[in-house]
Amino acid sequence: MTLFERVKEISKKHGFSSLRVLSEQAGLSPNVIYGWKTKEPSAKTLQAVADVLGVSVDYLLGNTDEMHSHKKDDKTVDLEQDTTILALDGIELSDDYKQFIIDQVRSLRKLRGDNE
């Protein structure tokens, strides 16, 4: 599997509607990833895409079957503040579904007695 094919496959699993959207989320020109069909990406652009997809660069390159590196990720995602696209089966969740998920997590935390 080529780098381009692997990125395309992973982006679908993560709910991106197109590689153009993925490129833009990574802060790249809209058609950069399509260019990877014929040329090698720079380390910087490859890392940007890996970060958006939440996988290691080695995984994108096919050097490992482990999607994530072993480094500790100190990023925290706040579901109410983050604009990341949430999707299920490749379909973006509506704002109502996102709010429902947030409400369910809050209810579970209260049941468990977790501090908010």
XYZ file of N, CA, C and O in Angstrom:
464
model
N 0.852 -1.175 0.000
C 0.000 0.000 0.000
C 0.898 1.239 0.000
O 1.840 1.328 0.768
N 0.575 2.182 -0.847
C 1.373 3.411 -0.934
C 0.996 4.369 0.203
O -0.050 4.195 0.854
N 1.827 5.363 0.404
C 1.543 6.396 1.403
C 0.192 7.047 1.106
O -0.649 7.196 1.988
N -0.025 7.415 -0.136
C -1.281 8.061 -0.520
C -2.477 7.163 -0.185
O -3.466 7.628 0.404
N -2.391 5.882 -0.527
C -3.495 4.953 -0.266
C -3.742 4.799 1.239
O -4.893 4.749 1.682
N -2.660 4.745 2.015
C -2.798 4.590 3.461
C -3.460 5.828 4.069
O -4.365 5.720 4.888
N -3.029 7.003 3.656
C -3.623 8.243 4.167
C -5.100 8.309 3.782
O -5.948 8.663 4.606
N -5.410 7.942 2.571
C -6.802 7.960 2.105
C -7.663 7.016 2.937
O -8.764 7.370 3.371
N -7.155 5.820 3.198
C -7.888 4.820 3.983
C -8.116 5.297 5.421
O -9.221 5.206 5.947
N -7.065 5.809 6.047
C -7.179 6.262 7.430
C -8.108 7.465 7.531
O -8.895 7.578 8.471
N -8.028 8.358 6.565
C -8.883 9.551 6.617
C -10.357 9.163 6.530
O -11.197 9.764 7.207
N -10.676 8.155 5.736
C -12.064 7.678 5.661
C -12.507 7.117 7.001
O -13.622 7.369 7.461
N -11.632 6.338 7.643
C -11.959 5.749 8.950
C -12.187 6.821 10.007
O -12.932 6.621 10.950
N -11.536 7.960 9.840
C -11.678 9.051 10.788
C -12.808 10.011 10.412
O -12.995 11.042 11.038
N -13.540 9.689 9.356
C -14.721 10.469 9.008
C -14.491 11.687 8.145
O -15.390 12.518 8.011
N -13.309 11.814 7.557
C -13.073 12.948 6.668
C -13.792 12.703 5.348
O -13.675 11.632 4.760
N -14.519 13.697 4.888
C -15.292 13.547 3.658
C -14.401 13.533 2.423
O -14.790 12.996 1.390
N -13.206 14.124 2.541
C -12.279 14.137 1.410
C -10.862 14.414 1.908
O -10.666 14.880 3.035
N -9.896 14.152 1.051
C -8.509 14.468 1.383
C -8.291 15.979 1.377
O -7.407 16.489 2.046
N -9.118 16.672 0.655
C -9.058 18.142 0.638
C -9.358 18.692 2.042
O -8.666 19.575 2.543
N -10.377 18.140 2.688
C -10.743 18.563 4.040
C -9.616 18.227 5.015
O -9.244 19.039 5.861
N -9.048 17.031 4.879
C -7.924 16.634 5.720
C -6.750 17.597 5.541
O -6.146 18.045 6.524
N -6.439 17.935 4.303
C -5.351 18.874 4.020
C -5.582 20.204 4.725
O -4.675 20.766 5.343
N -6.786 20.701 4.614
C -7.110 21.990 5.225
C -7.034 21.914 6.744
O -6.545 22.837 7.395
N -7.497 20.807 7.335
C -7.412 20.627 8.794
C -5.957 20.611 9.255
O -5.651 21.032 10.355
N -5.073 20.117 8.393
C -3.646 20.043 8.722
C -2.929 21.360 8.424
O -1.725 21.465 8.638
N -3.668 22.343 7.922
C -3.070 23.636 7.625
C -2.284 23.645 6.324
O -1.373 24.447 6.137
N -2.653 22.762 5.416
C -1.950 22.628 4.140
C -2.827 23.110 2.993
O -4.035 23.278 3.153
N -2.228 23.282 1.844
C -2.994 23.616 0.642
C -3.980 22.489 0.355
O -3.681 21.317 0.616
N -5.130 22.810 -0.212
C -6.182 21.810 -0.402
C -5.782 20.544 -1.166
O -6.285 19.468 -0.878
N -4.884 20.649 -2.130
C -4.562 19.480 -2.957
C -3.203 18.855 -2.661
O -2.736 18.009 -3.417
N -2.587 19.244 -1.553
C -1.248 18.731 -1.232
C -1.218 17.206 -1.165
O -0.344 16.561 -1.749
N -2.163 16.618 -0.465
C -2.139 15.159 -0.280
C -2.309 14.443 -1.620
O -1.683 13.413 -1.850
N -3.108 14.984 -2.501
C -3.265 14.363 -3.822
C -1.930 14.304 -4.561
O -1.676 13.390 -5.334
N -1.078 15.274 -4.302
C 0.247 15.303 -4.919
C 1.142 14.158 -4.463
O 2.135 13.830 -5.120
N 0.796 13.535 -3.345
C 1.597 12.426 -2.824
C 1.480 11.168 -3.674
O 2.190 10.198 -3.464
N 0.592 11.201 -4.650
C 0.509 10.074 -5.588
C 1.796 9.963 -6.400
O 2.192 8.869 -6.773
N 2.425 11.109 -6.658
C 3.596 11.112 -7.546
C 4.880 11.630 -6.909
O 5.947 11.452 -7.483
N 4.780 12.297 -5.756
C 6.008 12.804 -5.142
C 5.974 12.628 -3.628
O 4.907 12.520 -3.019
N 7.157 12.633 -3.046
C 7.307 12.452 -1.603
C 6.935 13.739 -0.866
O 7.328 14.827 -1.284
N 6.236 13.627 0.264
C 5.925 14.827 1.042
C 7.127 15.248 1.882
O 8.028 14.442 2.144
N 7.111 16.482 2.320
C 8.145 16.918 3.258
C 7.817 16.334 4.632
O 6.671 15.954 4.909
N 8.815 16.268 5.476
C 8.616 15.748 6.833
C 7.584 16.591 7.577
O 6.742 16.064 8.315
N 7.625 17.893 7.357
C 6.713 18.810 8.044
C 5.255 18.560 7.653
O 4.373 18.510 8.510
N 4.981 18.401 6.365
C 3.599 18.166 5.928
C 3.121 16.785 6.352
O 1.964 16.617 6.733
N 4.003 15.809 6.302
C 3.642 14.455 6.728
C 3.293 14.443 8.214
O 2.298 13.829 8.620
N 4.066 15.152 9.022
C 3.786 15.222 10.460
C 2.468 15.934 10.726
O 1.703 15.527 11.595
N 2.173 16.977 9.961
C 0.915 17.712 10.139
C -0.284 16.804 9.883
O -1.263 16.819 10.638
N -0.208 15.992 8.847
C -1.297 15.068 8.526
C -1.396 13.976 9.592
O -2.494 13.628 10.047
N -0.265 13.442 10.017
C -0.257 12.411 11.059
C -0.891 12.949 12.340
O -1.667 12.242 13.001
N -0.593 14.194 12.693
C -1.158 14.794 13.896
C -2.674 14.908 13.808
O -3.386 14.614 14.767
N -3.181 15.334 12.667
C -4.634 15.458 12.499
C -5.303 14.088 12.566
O -6.369 13.936 13.162
N -4.663 13.086 11.981
C -5.235 11.738 11.976
C -4.996 10.999 13.294
O -5.598 9.949 13.533
N -4.111 11.526 14.124
C -3.843 10.876 15.407
C -3.044 9.595 15.280
O -3.234 8.655 16.052
N -2.167 9.548 14.280
C -1.320 8.371 14.070
C 0.129 8.820 13.972
O 0.421 9.998 13.830
N 1.030 7.851 14.034
C 2.447 8.188 13.908
C 2.835 8.313 12.437
O 2.183 7.735 11.553
N 3.897 9.041 12.194
C 4.431 9.163 10.838
C 4.876 7.790 10.350
O 4.659 7.441 9.184
N 5.482 6.992 11.222
C 5.910 5.651 10.840
C 4.739 4.804 10.347
O 4.871 4.029 9.413
N 3.578 4.979 10.968
C 2.404 4.235 10.519
C 1.989 4.685 9.120
O 1.697 3.862 8.252
N 1.976 5.992 8.895
C 1.615 6.501 7.567
C 2.573 5.985 6.494
O 2.167 5.694 5.380
N 3.847 5.879 6.855
C 4.856 5.426 5.899
C 4.862 3.908 5.711
O 5.541 3.396 4.838
N 4.103 3.210 6.549
C 4.071 1.756 6.444
C 5.237 1.076 7.142
O 5.484 -0.110 6.929
N 5.951 1.820 8.005
C 7.086 1.248 8.717
C 6.667 0.434 9.936
O 7.468 -0.303 10.497
N 5.427 0.605 10.371
C 4.901 -0.130 11.515
C 3.412 -0.330 11.340
O 2.756 0.449 10.631
N 2.883 -1.355 11.978
C 1.444 -1.581 11.955
C 0.758 -0.947 13.166
O -0.457 -0.995 13.284
N 1.566 -0.372 14.076
C 1.012 0.311 15.241
C 0.658 1.737 14.840
O 1.514 2.496 14.389
N -0.598 2.079 15.026
C -1.064 3.392 14.591
C -0.484 4.538 15.406
O -0.316 5.638 14.901
N -0.187 4.277 16.660
C 0.234 5.348 17.557
C 1.664 5.128 18.007
O 2.100 4.012 18.210
N 2.361 6.225 18.183
C 3.702 6.122 18.730
C 3.586 5.851 20.221
O 2.517 5.954 20.810
N 4.694 5.528 20.832
C 4.682 5.219 22.255
C 4.916 6.445 23.125
O 4.972 6.338 24.334
N 5.014 7.616 22.505
C 5.199 8.820 23.309
C 3.880 9.192 23.977
O 2.796 8.924 23.469
N 3.998 9.817 25.119
C 2.813 10.243 25.850
C 2.213 11.464 25.165
O 2.906 12.425 24.875
N 0.940 11.415 24.909
C 0.235 12.535 24.294
C -0.369 13.383 25.403
O -1.231 12.928 26.143
N 0.086 14.608 25.520
C -0.393 15.455 26.599
C -1.512 16.392 26.148
O -1.850 17.334 26.832
N -2.115 16.097 25.009
C -3.216 16.920 24.528
C -4.513 16.496 25.212
O -4.771 15.321 25.402
N -5.299 17.462 25.573
C -6.618 17.209 26.128
C -7.631 17.796 25.157
O -7.472 18.920 24.695
N -8.659 17.042 24.859
C -9.703 17.515 23.964
C -10.922 17.859 24.807
O -11.430 17.029 25.551
N -11.361 19.085 24.709
C -12.572 19.527 25.378
C -13.692 19.449 24.346
O -13.708 20.206 23.376
N -14.621 18.523 24.543
C -15.666 18.294 23.541
C -16.507 19.536 23.264
O -17.044 19.686 22.179
N -16.622 20.412 24.235
C -17.434 21.609 24.013
C -16.657 22.723 23.316
O -17.254 23.590 22.701
N -15.328 22.704 23.404
C -14.513 23.760 22.824
C -13.869 23.365 21.505
O -13.576 24.200 20.674
N -13.603 22.076 21.326
C -12.862 21.587 20.169
C -13.764 21.566 18.938
O -14.930 21.196 19.010
N -13.204 21.956 17.793
C -13.977 21.966 16.547
C -13.686 20.738 15.691
O -14.071 20.689 14.531
N -13.031 19.738 16.294
C -12.745 18.517 15.569
C -14.049 17.881 15.103
O -15.047 17.885 15.808
N -14.023 17.318 13.924
C -15.201 16.658 13.375
C -15.380 15.319 14.066
O -14.470 14.504 14.102
N -16.542 15.101 14.640
C -16.873 13.801 15.209
C -17.727 13.070 14.188
O -18.676 13.627 13.650
N -17.376 11.806 13.927
C -18.103 11.049 12.917
C -18.299 9.618 13.385
O -17.545 9.110 14.214
N -19.300 8.975 12.847
C -19.574 7.567 13.087
C -19.881 6.936 11.741
O -20.723 7.446 11.000
N -19.174 5.871 11.431
C -19.335 5.192 10.138
C -19.141 6.146 8.960
O -19.814 6.055 7.941
N -18.233 7.107 9.128
C -17.900 8.027 8.047
C -18.874 9.168 7.856
O -18.735 9.956 6.929
N -19.862 9.278 8.749
C -20.850 10.347 8.631
C -20.686 11.280 9.818
O -20.695 10.847 10.971
N -20.517 12.575 9.526
C -20.326 13.557 10.590
C -21.549 13.615 11.487
O -22.690 13.587 11.024
N -21.306 13.682 12.803
C -22.399 13.796 13.756
C -22.898 15.234 13.799
O -22.116 16.174 13.751
N -24.197 15.375 13.929
C -24.789 16.712 14.017
C -24.462 17.320 15.381
O -24.045 16.630 16.312
N -24.674 18.621 15.496
C -24.452 19.294 16.773
C -25.342 18.708 17.868
O -24.935 18.625 19.019
N -26.564 18.305 17.506
C -27.467 17.694 18.492
C -26.886 16.385 19.028
O -26.948 16.117 20.229
N -26.314 15.560 18.141
C -25.703 14.306 18.588
C -24.475 14.580 19.454
O -24.244 13.909 20.455
N -23.673 15.574 19.065
C -22.504 15.925 19.866
C -22.927 16.348 21.264
O -22.335 15.934 22.258
N -23.977 17.170 21.352
C -24.463 17.611 22.655
C -25.003 16.427 23.451
O -24.806 16.340 24.664
N -25.669 15.500 22.780
C -26.177 14.302 23.447
C -25.024 13.501 24.060
O -25.108 13.046 25.201
N -23.937 13.356 23.323
C -22.771 12.631 23.828
C -22.196 13.341 25.054
O -21.887 12.699 26.070
N -22.073 14.644 24.982
C -21.561 15.415 26.118
C -22.459 15.224 27.337
O -21.978 14.978 28.449
N -23.766 15.298 27.138
C -24.704 15.116 28.242
C -24.598 13.711 28.840
O -24.661 13.546 30.065
N -24.427 12.703 28.001
C -24.307 11.329 28.492
C -23.033 11.138 29.313
O -23.053 10.479 30.357
N -21.937 11.723 28.848
C -20.679 11.625 29.593
C -20.821 12.307 30.947
O -20.385 11.768 31.971
N -21.451 13.462 30.968
C -21.674 14.155 32.250
C -22.518 13.295 33.196
O -22.229 13.206 34.391
N -23.565 12.672 32.664
C -24.414 11.810 33.499
C -23.628 10.630 34.056
O -23.765 10.288 35.234
N -22.813 10.019 33.226
C -21.998 8.897 33.695
C -21.010 9.331 34.766
O -20.781 8.612 35.756
N -20.422 10.503 34.575
C -19.473 11.012 35.578
C -20.173 11.256 36.907
O -19.628 10.967 37.966
N -21.390 11.784 36.875
C -22.137 12.014 38.111
C -22.468 10.690 38.798
O -22.366 10.568 40.015
N -22.870 9.700 38.006
C -23.184 8.379 38.575
C -21.960 7.750 39.253
O -22.086 7.111 40.285
N -20.815 7.948 38.647
C -19.576 7.387 39.202
C -19.024 8.231 40.334
O -18.130 7.813 41.045
N -19.502 9.456 40.467
C -19.001 10.350 41.500
C -17.710 11.036 41.111
O -16.972 11.534 41.958
N -17.409 11.064 39.783
C -16.204 11.758 39.321
C -16.351 13.252 39.537
O -17.429 13.824 39.367
N -15.264 13.890 39.874
C -15.268 15.346 40.019
C -15.269 15.994 38.653
O -14.562 15.558 37.756
N -16.013 17.031 38.509
C -16.019 17.767 37.233
C -15.207 19.007 37.339
O -14.986 19.578 38.311
